[in-house]
XYZ file of N, CA and C in Angstrom:
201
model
N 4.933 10.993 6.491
C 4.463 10.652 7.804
C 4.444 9.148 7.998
N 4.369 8.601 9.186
C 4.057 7.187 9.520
C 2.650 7.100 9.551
N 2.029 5.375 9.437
C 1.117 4.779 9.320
C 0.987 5.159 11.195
N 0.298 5.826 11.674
C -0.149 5.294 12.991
C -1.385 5.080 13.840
N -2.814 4.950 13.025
C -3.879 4.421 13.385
C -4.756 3.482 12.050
N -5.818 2.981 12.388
C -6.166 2.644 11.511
C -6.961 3.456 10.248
N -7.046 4.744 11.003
C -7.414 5.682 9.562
C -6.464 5.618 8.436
N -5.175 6.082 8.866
C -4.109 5.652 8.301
C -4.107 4.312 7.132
N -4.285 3.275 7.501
C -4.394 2.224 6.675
C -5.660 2.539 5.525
N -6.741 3.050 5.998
C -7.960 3.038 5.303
C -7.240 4.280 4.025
N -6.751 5.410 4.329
C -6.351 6.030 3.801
C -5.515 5.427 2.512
N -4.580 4.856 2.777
C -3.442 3.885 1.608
C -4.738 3.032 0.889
N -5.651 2.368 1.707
C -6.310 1.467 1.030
C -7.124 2.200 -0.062
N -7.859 2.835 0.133
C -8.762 4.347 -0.657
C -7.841 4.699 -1.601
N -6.539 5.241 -1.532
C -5.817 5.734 -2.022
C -5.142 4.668 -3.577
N -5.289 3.461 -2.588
C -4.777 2.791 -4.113
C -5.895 1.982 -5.085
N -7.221 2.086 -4.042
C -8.575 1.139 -4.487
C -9.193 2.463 -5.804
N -8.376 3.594 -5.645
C -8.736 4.534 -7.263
C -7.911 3.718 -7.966
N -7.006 3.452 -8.180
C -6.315 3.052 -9.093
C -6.478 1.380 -9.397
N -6.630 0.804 -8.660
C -6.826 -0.421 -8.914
C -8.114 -1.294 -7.899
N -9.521 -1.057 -8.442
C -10.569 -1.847 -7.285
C -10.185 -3.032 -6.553
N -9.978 -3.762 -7.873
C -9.390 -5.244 -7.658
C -8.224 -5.358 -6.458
N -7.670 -4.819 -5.898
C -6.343 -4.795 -5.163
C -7.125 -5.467 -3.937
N -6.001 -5.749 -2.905
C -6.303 -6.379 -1.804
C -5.626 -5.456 -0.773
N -5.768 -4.887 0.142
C -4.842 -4.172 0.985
C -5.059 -5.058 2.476
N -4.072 -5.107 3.233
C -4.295 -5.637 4.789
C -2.707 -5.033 5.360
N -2.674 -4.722 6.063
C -1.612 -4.046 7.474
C -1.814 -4.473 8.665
N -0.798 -4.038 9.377
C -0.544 -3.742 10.867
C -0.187 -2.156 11.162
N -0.833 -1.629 11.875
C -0.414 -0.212 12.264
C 0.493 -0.673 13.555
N 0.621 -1.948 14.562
C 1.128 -1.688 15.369
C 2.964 -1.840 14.949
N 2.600 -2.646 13.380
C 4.168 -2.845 13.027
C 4.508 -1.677 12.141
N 3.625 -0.604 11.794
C 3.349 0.264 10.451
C 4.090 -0.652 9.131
N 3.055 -1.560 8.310
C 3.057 -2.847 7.565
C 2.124 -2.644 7.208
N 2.198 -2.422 5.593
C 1.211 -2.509 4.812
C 1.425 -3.586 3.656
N -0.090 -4.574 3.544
C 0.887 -5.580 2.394
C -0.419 -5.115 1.257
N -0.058 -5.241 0.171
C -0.736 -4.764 -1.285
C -0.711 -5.598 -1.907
N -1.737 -6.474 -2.897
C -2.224 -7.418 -3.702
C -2.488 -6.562 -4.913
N -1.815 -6.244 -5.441
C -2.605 -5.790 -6.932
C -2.177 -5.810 -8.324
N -2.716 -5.202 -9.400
C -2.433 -5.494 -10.894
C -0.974 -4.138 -11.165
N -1.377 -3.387 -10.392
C -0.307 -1.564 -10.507
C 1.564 -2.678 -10.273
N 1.892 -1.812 -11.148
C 3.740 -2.230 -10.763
C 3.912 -1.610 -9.405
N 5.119 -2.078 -9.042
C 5.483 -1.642 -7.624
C 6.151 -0.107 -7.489
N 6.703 0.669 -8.634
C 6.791 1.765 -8.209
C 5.449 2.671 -8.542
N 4.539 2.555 -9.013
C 2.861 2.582 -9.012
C 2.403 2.799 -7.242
N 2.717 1.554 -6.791
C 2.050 1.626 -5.658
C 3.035 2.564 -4.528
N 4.180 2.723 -4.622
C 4.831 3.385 -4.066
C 4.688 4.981 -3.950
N 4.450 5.034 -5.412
C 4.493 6.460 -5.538
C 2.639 7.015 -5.171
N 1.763 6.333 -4.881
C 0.509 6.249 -4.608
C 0.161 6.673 -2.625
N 1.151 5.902 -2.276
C 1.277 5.900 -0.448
C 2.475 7.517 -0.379
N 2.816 7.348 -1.227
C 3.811 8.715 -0.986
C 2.940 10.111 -0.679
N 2.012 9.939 -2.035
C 1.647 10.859 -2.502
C 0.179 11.047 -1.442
N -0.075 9.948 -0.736
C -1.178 10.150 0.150
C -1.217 10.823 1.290
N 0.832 10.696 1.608
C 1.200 11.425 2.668
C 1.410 10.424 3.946
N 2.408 9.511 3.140
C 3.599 8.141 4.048
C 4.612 8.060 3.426
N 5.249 7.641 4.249
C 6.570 7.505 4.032
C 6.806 5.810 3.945
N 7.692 5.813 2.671
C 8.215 4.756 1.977
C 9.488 3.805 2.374
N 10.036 4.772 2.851
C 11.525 4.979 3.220
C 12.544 3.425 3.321
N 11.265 2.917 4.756
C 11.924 1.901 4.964
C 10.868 0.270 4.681
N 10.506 0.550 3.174
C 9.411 -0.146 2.885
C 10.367 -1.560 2.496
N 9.492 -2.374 2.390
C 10.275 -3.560 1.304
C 9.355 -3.955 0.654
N 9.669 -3.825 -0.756
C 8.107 -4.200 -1.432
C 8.957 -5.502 -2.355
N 7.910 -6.366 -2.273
C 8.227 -7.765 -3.915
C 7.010 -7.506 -4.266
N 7.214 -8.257 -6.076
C 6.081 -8.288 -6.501
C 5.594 -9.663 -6.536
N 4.102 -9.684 -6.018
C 3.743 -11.424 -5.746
C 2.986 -11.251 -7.323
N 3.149 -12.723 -7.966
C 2.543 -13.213 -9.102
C 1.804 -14.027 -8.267
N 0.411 -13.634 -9.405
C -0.703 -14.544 -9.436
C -0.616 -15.778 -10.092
N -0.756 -16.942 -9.839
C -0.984 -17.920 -10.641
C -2.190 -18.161 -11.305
């Protein structure tokens, strides 16, 4: 499914704050844009929003290093 309210976002955020507290989540539902701060690898977090019930499809994920 698409991201299309802000339950939606809270959902991904919940969804990956089991796996990692520490994470940072922030989006746009009006762009369906989700950006993720965390310690999980990137197919981790992918397979996390999948499994919550979103679609990946046309995601672009990098991984940001912490300094």
């Amino acid at each position: 499914g698409n991201m299309s309210c802000k339950s939606c976002l809270h959902n991904i955020e919940d969804a990956i704050k089991e796996f990692d507290p520490t994470s940072t989540i922030s989006g746009s539902v009006v762009e369906k844009m989700v950006t993720v701060q965390s310690q999980l690898d990137i197919e981790k977090i992918r397979d996390i929003i999948v499994d919550a019930g979103y679609s990946v499809e046309n995601a672009k994920v990098e991984k940001v290093q912490k300094l």
